CSV table of C-alpha atoms and ligand atoms in Angstrom, one decimal:
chain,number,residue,atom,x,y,z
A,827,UNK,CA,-91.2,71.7,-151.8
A,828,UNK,CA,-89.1,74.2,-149.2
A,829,UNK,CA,-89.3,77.6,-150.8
A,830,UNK,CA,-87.2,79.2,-147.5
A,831,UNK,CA,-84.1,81.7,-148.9
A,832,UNK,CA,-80.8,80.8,-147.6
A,833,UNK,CA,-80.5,81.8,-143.4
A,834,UNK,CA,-83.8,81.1,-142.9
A,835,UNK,CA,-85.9,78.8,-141.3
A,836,UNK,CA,-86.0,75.0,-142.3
A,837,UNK,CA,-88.5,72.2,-141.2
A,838,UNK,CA,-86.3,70.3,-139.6
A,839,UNK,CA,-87.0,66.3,-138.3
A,840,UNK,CA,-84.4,64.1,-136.3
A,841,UNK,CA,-84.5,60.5,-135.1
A,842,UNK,CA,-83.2,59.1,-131.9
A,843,UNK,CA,-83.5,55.7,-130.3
A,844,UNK,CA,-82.5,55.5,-126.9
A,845,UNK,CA,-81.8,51.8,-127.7
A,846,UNK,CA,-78.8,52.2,-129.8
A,847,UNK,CA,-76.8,54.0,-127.5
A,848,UNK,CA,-76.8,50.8,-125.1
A,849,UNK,CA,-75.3,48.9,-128.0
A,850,UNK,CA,-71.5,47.8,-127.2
A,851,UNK,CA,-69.0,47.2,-129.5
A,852,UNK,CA,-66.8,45.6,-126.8
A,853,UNK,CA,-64.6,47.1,-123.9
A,854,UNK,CA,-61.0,47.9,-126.4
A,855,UNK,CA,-63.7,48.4,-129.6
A,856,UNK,CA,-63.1,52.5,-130.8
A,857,UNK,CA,-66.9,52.6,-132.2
A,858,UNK,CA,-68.7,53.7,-129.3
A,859,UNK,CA,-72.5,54.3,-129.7
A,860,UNK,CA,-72.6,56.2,-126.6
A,861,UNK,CA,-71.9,59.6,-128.5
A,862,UNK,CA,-75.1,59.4,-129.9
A,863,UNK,CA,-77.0,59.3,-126.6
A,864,UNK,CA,-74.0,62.2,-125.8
A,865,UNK,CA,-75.1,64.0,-128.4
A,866,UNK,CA,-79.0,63.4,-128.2
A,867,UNK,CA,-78.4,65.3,-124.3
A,868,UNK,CA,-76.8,67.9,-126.0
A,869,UNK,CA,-79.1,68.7,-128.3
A,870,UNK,CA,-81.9,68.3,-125.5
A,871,UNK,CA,-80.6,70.5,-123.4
A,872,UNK,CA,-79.4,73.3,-125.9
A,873,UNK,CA,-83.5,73.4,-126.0
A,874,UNK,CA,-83.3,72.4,-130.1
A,875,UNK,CA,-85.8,69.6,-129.6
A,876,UNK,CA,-88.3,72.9,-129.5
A,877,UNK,CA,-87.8,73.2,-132.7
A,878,UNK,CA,-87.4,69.5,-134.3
A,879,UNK,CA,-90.5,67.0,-135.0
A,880,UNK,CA,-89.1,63.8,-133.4
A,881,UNK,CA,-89.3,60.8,-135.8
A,882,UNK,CA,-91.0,57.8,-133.6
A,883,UNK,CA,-90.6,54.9,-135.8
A,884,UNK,CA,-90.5,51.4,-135.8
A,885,UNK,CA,-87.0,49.5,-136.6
A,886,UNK,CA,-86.5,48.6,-140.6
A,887,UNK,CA,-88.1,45.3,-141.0
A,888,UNK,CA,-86.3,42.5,-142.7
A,889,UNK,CA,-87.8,42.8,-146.4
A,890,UNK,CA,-86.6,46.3,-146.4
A,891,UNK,CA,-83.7,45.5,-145.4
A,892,UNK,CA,-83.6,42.6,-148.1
A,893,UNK,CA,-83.1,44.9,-150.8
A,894,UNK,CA,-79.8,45.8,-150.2
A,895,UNK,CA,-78.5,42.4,-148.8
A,896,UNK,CA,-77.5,38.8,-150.5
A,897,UNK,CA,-79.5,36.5,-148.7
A,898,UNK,CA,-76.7,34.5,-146.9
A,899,UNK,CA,-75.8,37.4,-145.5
A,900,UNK,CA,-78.8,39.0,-144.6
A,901,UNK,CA,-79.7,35.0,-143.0
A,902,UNK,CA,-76.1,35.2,-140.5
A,903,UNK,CA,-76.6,38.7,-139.5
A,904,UNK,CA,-80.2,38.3,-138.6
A,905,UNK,CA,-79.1,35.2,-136.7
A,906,UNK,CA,-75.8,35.4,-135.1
A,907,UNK,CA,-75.4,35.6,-131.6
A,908,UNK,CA,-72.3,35.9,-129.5
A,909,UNK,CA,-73.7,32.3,-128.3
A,910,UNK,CA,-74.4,31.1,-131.4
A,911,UNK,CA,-71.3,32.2,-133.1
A,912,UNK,CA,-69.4,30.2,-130.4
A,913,UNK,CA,-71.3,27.7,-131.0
A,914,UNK,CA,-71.2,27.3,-134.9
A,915,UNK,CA,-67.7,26.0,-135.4
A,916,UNK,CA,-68.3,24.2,-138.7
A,917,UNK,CA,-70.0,27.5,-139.7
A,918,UNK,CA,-67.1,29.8,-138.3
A,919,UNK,CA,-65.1,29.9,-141.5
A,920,UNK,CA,-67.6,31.4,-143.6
A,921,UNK,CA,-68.8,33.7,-140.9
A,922,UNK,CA,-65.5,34.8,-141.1
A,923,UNK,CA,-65.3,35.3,-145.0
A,924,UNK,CA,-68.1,37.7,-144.4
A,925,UNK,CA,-65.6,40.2,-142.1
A,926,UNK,CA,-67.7,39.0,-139.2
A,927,UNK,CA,-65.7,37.6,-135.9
A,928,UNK,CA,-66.9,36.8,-132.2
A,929,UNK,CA,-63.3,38.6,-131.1
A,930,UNK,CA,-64.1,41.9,-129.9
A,931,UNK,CA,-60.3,42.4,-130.8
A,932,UNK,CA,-61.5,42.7,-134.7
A,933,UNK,CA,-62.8,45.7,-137.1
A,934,UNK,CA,-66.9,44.0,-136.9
A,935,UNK,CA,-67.4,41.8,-134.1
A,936,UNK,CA,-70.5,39.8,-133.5
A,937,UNK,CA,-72.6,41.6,-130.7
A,938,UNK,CA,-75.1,41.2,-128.6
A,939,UNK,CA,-78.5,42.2,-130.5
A,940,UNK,CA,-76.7,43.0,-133.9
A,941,UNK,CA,-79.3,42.7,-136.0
A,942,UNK,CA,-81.6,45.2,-133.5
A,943,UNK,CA,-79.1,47.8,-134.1
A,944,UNK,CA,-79.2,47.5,-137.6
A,945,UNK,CA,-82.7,47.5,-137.9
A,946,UNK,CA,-82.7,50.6,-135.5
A,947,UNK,CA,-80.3,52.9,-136.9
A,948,UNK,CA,-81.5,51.9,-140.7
A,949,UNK,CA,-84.9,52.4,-139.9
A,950,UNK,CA,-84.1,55.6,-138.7
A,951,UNK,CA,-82.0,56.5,-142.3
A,952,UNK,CA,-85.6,55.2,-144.1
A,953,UNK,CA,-88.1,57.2,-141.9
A,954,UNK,CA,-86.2,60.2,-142.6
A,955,UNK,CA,-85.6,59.6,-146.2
A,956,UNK,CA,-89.7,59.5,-146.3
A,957,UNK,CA,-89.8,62.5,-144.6
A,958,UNK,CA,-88.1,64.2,-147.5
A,959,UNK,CA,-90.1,62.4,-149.6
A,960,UNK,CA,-93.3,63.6,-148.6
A,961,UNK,CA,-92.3,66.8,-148.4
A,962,UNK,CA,-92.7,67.0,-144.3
A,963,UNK,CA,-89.6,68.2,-143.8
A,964,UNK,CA,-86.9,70.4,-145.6
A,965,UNK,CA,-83.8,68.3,-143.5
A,966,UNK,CA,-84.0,65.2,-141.9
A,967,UNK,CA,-81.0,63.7,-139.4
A,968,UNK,CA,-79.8,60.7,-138.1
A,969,UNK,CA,-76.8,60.4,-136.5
A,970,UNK,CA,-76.9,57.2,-135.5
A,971,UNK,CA,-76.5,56.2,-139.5
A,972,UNK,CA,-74.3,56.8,-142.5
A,973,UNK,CA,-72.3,53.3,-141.9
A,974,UNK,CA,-70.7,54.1,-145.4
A,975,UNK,CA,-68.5,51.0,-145.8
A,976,UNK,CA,-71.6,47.9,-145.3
A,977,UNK,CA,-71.7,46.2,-148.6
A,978,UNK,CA,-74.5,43.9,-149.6
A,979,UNK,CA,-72.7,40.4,-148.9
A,980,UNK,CA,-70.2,41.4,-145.8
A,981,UNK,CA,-69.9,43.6,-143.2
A,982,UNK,CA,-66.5,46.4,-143.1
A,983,UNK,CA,-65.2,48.8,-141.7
A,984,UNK,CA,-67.9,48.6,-138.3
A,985,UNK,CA,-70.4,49.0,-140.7
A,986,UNK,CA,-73.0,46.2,-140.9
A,987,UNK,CA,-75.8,47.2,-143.0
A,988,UNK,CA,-75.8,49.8,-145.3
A,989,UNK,CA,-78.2,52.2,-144.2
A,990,UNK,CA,-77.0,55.0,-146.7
A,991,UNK,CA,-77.9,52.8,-149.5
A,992,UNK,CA,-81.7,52.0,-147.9
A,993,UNK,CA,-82.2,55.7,-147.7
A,994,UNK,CA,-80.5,56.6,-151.3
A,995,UNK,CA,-82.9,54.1,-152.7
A,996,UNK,CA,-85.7,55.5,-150.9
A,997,UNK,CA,-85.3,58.8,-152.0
A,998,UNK,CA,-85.2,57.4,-155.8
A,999,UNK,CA,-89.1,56.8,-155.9
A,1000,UNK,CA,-89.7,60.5,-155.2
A,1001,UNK,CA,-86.7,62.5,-156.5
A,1002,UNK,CA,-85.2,61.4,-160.4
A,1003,UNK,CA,-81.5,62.7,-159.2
A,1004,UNK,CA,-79.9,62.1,-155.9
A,1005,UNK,CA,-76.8,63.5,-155.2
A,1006,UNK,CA,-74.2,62.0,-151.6
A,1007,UNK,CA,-71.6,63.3,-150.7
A,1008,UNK,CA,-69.4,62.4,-147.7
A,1009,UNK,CA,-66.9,63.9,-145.2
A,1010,UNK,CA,-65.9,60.8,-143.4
A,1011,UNK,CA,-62.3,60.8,-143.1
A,1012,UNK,CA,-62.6,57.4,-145.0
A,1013,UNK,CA,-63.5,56.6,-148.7
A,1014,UNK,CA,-67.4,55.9,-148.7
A,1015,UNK,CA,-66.7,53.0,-150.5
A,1016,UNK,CA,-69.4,50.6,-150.0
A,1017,UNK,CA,-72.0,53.5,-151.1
A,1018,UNK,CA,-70.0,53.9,-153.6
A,1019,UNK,CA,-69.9,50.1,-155.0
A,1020,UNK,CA,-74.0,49.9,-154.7
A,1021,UNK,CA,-74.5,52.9,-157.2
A,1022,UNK,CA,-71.3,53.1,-159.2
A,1023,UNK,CA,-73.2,52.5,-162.4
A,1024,UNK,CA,-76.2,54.3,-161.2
A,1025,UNK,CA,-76.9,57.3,-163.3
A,1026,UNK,CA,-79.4,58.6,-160.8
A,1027,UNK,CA,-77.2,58.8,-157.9
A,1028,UNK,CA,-73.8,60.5,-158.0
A,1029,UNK,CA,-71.5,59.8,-155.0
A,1030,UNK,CA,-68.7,62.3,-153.8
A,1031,UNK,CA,-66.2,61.6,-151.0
A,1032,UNK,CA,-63.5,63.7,-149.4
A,1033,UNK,CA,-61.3,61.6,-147.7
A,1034,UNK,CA,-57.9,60.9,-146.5
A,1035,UNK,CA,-55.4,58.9,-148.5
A,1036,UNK,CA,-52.3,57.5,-146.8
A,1037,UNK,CA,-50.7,58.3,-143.4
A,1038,UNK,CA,-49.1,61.1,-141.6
A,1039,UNK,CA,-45.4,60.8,-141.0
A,1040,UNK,CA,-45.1,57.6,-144.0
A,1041,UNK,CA,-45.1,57.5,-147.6
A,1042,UNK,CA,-48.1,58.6,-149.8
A,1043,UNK,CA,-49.0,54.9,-150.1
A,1044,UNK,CA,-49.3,53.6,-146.4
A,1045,UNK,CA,-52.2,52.1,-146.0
A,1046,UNK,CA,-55.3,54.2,-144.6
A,1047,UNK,CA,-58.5,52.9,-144.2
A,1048,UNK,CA,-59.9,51.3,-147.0
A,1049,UNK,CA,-57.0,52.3,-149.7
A,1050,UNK,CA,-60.0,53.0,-151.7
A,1051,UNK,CA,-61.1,56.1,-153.4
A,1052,UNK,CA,-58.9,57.1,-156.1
A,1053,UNK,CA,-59.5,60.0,-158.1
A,1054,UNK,CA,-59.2,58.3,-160.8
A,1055,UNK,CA,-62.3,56.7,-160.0
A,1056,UNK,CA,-65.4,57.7,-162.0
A,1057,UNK,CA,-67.8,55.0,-161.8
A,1058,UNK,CA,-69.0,52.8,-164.9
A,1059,UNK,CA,-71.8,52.4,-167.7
A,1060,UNK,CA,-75.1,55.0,-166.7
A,1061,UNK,CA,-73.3,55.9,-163.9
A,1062,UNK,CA,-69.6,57.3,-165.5
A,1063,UNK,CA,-68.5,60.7,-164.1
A,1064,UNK,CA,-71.0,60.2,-161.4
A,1065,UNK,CA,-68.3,58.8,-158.7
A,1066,UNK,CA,-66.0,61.7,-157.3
A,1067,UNK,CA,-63.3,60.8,-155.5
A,1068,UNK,CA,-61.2,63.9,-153.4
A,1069,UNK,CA,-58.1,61.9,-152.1
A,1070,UNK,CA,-56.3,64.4,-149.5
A,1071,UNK,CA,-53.2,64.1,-146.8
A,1072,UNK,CA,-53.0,64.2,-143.4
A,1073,UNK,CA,-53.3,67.5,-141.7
A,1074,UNK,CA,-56.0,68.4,-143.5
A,1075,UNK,CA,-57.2,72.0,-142.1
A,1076,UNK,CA,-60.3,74.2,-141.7
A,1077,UNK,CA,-59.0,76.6,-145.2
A,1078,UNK,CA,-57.4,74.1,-147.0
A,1079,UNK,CA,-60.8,71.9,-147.0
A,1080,UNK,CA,-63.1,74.5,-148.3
A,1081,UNK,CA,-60.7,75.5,-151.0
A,1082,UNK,CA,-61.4,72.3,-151.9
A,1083,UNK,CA,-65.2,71.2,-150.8
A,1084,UNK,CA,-66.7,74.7,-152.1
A,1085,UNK,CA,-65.5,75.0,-155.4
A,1086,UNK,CA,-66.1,71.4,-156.1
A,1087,UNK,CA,-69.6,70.9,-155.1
A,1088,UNK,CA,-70.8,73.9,-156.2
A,1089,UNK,CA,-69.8,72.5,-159.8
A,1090,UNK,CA,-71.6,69.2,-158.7
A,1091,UNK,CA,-74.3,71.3,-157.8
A,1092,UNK,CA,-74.6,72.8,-160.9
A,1093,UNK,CA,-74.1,70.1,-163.1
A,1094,UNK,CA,-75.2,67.3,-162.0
A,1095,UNK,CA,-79.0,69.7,-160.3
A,1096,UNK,CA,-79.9,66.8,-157.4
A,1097,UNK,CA,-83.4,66.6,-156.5
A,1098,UNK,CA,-82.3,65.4,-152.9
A,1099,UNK,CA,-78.9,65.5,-151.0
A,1100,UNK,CA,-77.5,63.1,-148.3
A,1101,UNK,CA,-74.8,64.4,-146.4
A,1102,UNK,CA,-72.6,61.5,-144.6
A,1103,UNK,CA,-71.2,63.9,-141.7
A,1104,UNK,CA,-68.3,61.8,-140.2
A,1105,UNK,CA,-66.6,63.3,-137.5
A,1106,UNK,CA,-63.4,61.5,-137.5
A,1107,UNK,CA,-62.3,64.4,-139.9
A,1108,UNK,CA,-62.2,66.6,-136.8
A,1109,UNK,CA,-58.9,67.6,-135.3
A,1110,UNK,CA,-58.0,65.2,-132.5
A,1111,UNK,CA,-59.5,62.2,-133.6
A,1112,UNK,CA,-58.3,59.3,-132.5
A,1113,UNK,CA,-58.6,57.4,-136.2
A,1114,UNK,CA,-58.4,60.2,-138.4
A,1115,UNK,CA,-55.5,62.4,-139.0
A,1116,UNK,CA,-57.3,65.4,-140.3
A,1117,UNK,CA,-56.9,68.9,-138.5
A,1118,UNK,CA,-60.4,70.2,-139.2
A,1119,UNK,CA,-62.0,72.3,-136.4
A,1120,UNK,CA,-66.2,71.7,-135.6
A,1121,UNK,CA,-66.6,75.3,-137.1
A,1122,UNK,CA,-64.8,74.0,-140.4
A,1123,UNK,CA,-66.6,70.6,-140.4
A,1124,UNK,CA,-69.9,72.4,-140.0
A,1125,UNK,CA,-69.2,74.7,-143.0
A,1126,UNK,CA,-69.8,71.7,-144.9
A,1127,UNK,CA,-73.4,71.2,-143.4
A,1128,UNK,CA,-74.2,75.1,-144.0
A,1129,UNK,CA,-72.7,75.4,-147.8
A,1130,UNK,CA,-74.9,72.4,-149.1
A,1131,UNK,CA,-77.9,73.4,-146.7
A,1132,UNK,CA,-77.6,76.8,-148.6
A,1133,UNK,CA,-78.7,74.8,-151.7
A,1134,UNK,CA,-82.1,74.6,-150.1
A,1135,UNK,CA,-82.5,71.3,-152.0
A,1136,UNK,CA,-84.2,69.0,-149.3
A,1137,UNK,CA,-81.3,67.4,-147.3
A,1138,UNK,CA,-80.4,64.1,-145.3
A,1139,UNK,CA,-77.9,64.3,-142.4
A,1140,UNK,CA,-76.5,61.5,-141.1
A,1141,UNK,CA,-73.7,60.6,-138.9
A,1142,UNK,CA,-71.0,57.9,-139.5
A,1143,UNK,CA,-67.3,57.6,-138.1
A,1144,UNK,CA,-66.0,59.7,-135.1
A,1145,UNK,CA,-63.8,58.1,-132.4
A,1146,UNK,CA,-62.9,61.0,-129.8
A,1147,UNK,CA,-66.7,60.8,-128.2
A,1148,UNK,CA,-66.7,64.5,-126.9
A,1149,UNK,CA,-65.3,66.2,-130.2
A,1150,UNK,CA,-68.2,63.7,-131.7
A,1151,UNK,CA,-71.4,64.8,-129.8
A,1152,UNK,CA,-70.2,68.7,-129.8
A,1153,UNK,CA,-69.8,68.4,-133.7
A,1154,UNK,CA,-73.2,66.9,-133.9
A,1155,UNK,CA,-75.2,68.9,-132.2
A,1156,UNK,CA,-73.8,72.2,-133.7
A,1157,UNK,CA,-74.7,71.2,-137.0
A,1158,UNK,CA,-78.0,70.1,-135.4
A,1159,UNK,CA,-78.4,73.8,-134.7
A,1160,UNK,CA,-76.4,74.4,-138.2
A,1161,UNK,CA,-79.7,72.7,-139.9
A,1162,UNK,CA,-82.1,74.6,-137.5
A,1163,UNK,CA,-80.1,78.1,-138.7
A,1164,UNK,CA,-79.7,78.6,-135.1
A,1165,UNK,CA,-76.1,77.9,-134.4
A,1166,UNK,CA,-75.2,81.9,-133.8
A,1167,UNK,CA,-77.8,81.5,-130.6
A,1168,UNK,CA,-76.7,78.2,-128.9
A,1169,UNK,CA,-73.8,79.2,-126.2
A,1170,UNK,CA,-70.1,77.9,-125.9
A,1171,UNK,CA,-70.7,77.0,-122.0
A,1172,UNK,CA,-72.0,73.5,-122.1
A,1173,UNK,CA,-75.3,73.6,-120.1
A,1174,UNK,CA,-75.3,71.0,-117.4
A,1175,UNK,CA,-77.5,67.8,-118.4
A,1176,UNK,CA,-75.4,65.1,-117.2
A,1177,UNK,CA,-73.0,64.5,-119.4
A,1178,UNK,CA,-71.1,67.5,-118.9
A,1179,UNK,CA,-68.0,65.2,-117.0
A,1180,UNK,CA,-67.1,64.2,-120.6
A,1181,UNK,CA,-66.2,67.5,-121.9
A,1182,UNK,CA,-63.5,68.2,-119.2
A,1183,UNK,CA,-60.9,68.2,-121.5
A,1184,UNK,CA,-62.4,70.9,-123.8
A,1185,UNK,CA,-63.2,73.1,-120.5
A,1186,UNK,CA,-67.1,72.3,-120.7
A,1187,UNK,CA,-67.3,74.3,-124.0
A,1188,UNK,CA,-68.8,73.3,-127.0
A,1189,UNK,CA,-66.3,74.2,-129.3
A,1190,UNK,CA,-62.3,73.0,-128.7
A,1191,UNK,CA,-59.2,74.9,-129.9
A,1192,UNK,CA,-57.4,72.7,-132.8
A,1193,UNK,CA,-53.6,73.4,-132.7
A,1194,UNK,CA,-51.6,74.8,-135.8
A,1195,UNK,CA,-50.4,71.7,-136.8
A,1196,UNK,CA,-48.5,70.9,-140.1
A,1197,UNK,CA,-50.2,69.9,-143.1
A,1198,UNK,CA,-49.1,67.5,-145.8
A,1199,UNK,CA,-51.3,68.9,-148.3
A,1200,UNK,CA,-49.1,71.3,-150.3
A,1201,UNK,CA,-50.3,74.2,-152.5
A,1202,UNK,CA,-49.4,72.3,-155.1
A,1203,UNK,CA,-51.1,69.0,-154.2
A,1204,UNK,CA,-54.1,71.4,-153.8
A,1205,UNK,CA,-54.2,72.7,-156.8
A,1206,UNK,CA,-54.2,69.0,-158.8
A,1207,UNK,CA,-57.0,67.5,-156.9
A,1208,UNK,CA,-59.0,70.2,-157.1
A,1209,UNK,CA,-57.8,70.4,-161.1
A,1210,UNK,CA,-58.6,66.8,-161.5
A,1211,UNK,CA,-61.8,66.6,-159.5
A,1212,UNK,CA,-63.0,69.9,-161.5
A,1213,UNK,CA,-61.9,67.9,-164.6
A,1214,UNK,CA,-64.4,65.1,-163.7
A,1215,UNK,CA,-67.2,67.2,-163.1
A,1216,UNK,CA,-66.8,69.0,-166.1
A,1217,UNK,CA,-67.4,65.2,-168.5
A,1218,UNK,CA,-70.3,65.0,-167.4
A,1219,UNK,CA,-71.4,67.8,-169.1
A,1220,UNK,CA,-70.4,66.7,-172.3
B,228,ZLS,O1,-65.5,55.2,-141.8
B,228,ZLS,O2,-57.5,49.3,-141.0
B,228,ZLS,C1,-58.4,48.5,-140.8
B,228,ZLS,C2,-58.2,47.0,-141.0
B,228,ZLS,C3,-57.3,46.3,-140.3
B,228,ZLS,C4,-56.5,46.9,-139.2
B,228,ZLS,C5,-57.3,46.8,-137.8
B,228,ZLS,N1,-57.5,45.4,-137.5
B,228,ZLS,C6,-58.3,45.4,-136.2
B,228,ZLS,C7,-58.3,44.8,-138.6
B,228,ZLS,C8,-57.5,44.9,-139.9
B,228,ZLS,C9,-57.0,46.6,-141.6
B,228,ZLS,N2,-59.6,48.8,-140.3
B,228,ZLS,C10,-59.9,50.2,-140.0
B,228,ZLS,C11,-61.4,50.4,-140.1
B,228,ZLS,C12,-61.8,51.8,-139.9
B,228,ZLS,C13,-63.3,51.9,-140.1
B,228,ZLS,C14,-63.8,53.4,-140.1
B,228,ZLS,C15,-65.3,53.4,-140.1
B,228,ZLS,C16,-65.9,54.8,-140.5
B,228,ZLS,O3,-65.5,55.8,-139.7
B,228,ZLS,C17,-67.4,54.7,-140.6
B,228,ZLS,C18,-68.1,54.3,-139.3
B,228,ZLS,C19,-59.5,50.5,-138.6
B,228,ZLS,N3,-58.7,51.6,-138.3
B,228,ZLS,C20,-58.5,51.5,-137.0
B,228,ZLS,C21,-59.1,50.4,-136.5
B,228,ZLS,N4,-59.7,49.8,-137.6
B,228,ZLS,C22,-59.1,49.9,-135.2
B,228,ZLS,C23,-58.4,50.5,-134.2
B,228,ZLS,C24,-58.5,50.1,-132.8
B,228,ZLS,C25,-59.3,49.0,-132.6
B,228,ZLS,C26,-59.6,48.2,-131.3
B,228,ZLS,C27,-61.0,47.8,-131.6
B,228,ZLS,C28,-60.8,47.2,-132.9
B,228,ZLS,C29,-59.7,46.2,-132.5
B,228,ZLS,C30,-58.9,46.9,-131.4
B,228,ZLS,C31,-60.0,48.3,-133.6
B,228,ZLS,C32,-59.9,48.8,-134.8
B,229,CA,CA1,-65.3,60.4,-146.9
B,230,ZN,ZN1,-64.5,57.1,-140.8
């Protein structure tokens, strides 16, 4: 098991399959799987592959998969084509009961090789939940996962299969506790719904909770993720839910996210960690309304790595592609305890055109912008998260 003191080296693994970032969500869509590729070049040519062992492995296959999905479900995603779904009129109705549509116009529209991207990217979440649990590796990454809001009978949120779920489960054959957390800007509700009354996996997200500029109960993406939810049976006190406002900044989120999970770190003692590393909390995204700066989001990555309890990295939302791939590949070099040697200047490697607006640094300057999240709204969530942590001591 990794024995390294905090700052030091890790063994460090991290998939990539140039095949995913061909994958098109359609011409208006704002998931683009580009960044990954975007971020896989930066990475590259930062020279951090060096010091990585590249996971080669083979797409999940369908009976892994299986586990996590009904079988209708499972059935239409494996089969659907754009074609097909034309097609399929009688069918069409319950296609669409499973948040699946052919209009590119919609949240999950049915692609071209759908069910090859899900079997890469969650094949990727499995071979580096093995990694961890064969002790090869200390961190393992995939940015091309964390699709947080799949559920096991229909598809949300651009999430179609549940990798984070595949890997969780994974882990549970080696490590007895298994602790996620998630900074998505959104509530990692379908992670949350498989182990709600799991009392081997406890599930924390930070994420934000109504809309700049409206009332505290506008709807933002998935209205989910109360903090008054605490999960069920086995599982009680082992859902955490940190709702916050727009605006959200670099101070006001670690006044929050350190004193929380180092409670959850202490009480609940996780054999494993997977860290959901959604972008879309960065300043400037064009979902998320969140003011946090790549330094900030990174702090995230470096306070749980300092746990030196093995660790899974994995991407999820992030919708202004530059901001994206930067974030990424800093907390690449986060992981690799490198990130004081890896330069602002973008090194040229092809890409480059995309960070124009940035001036071809890696890091971008977030404005001072307002923040919604008051002192005093601080000081309860953080009072009633606490407050949660602390029953399941008792
Ligand atoms: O966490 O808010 C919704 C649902 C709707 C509004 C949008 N319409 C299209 C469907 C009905 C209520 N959906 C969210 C989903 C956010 C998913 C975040 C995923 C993750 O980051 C993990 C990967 C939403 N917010 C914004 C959009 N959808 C959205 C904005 C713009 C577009 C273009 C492409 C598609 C249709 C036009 C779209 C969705
Ligand atoms: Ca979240
Ligand atoms: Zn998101």
């Amino acid at each position: 098991s990794p024995s390294c003191p905090d700052g030091s080296k890790r063994r460090v693994c991290y998939y990539y399959d140039a095949g995913i970032a061909n994958v098109d969500y359609g011409a208006h869509h704002v998931m683009v799987p580009r960044r990954v590729a975007m971020t896989h070049g930066l990475v590259a040519s930062y020279g951090l592959l060096r010091d990585m062992e590249l996971l080669r492995t083979r797409p999940a296959t369908q009976d892994e998969i299986a586990y996590i999905l009904t079988d209708d479900y499972l059935r239409l995603l494996r089969d659907l084509t754009p074609d097909t779904y034309r097609a399929d009129s009688a069918r069409r109705h319950k296609i669409g009961a499973l948040s699946l549509s052919g209009d590119e116009r919609n949240d999950n529209p049915v692609i071209d090789g759908l069910w090859d991207y899900c079997a890469r990217y969650a094949g990727g979440s499995l071979a580096a939940a093995r990694a961890l649990g064969t002790g090869t590796s200390d961190i393992a990454i995939n940015w091309s996962g964390g699709m947080h809001h799949a559920c096991s009978g229909e598809a949300s949120g651009f999430c179609y299969v549940n990798d984070i779920a595949l890997a969780l489960t994974e882990l549970l054959a080696t490590f007895p506790r298994v602790l996620y957390v998630d900074i998505d800007v959104h509530h990692g509700d379908g992670v949350e719904k498989y182990f709600a009354s799991d009392g081997k996996v406890m599930t924390v997200s930070f994420h934000q909770f109504g809309r700049a500029g409206k009332g505290d109960d506008t709807f933002f993406f998935p209205g989910t993720g109360n903090a008054k939810d605490v999960g069920e049976g086995e599982g009680k006190y082992r859902t955490l839910n940190v709702p916050m406002k727009a605006g959200m900044d670099d101070t006001g989120y670690k006044e929050l996210f350190v004193p929380i999970m180092r409670e959850v770190m202490e009480v609940f003692r996780p054999d494993a960690v997977v860290l959901q590393c959604g972008a879309d909390s960065l300043s400037g995204d064009r979902l998320g309304e969140f003011n946090l700066s790549i330094r900030g989001h990174a702090e995230c990555v470096a306070y749980l790595r300092s746990f030196n309890v093995p660790l899974l990295l994995l991407g999820g939302g992030g919708y202004t592609i530059n901001h994206v791939a930067s974030c990424w590949c800093y907390e690449t070099a986060v992981a690799l305890g490198k990130e004081k040697e890896i330069p602002d200047d973008i090194p040229h490697h092809g890409y480059e055109h995309y960070y124009k607006d940035q001036g071809y640094k890696l890091h971008y300057a977030v404005p001072k912008a307002g923040t919604k999240n008051t002192k005093d709204h601080m000081d309860n969530i953080r009072k009633e998260a606490l407050k949660n942590v602390e029953k399941l001591h008792e």
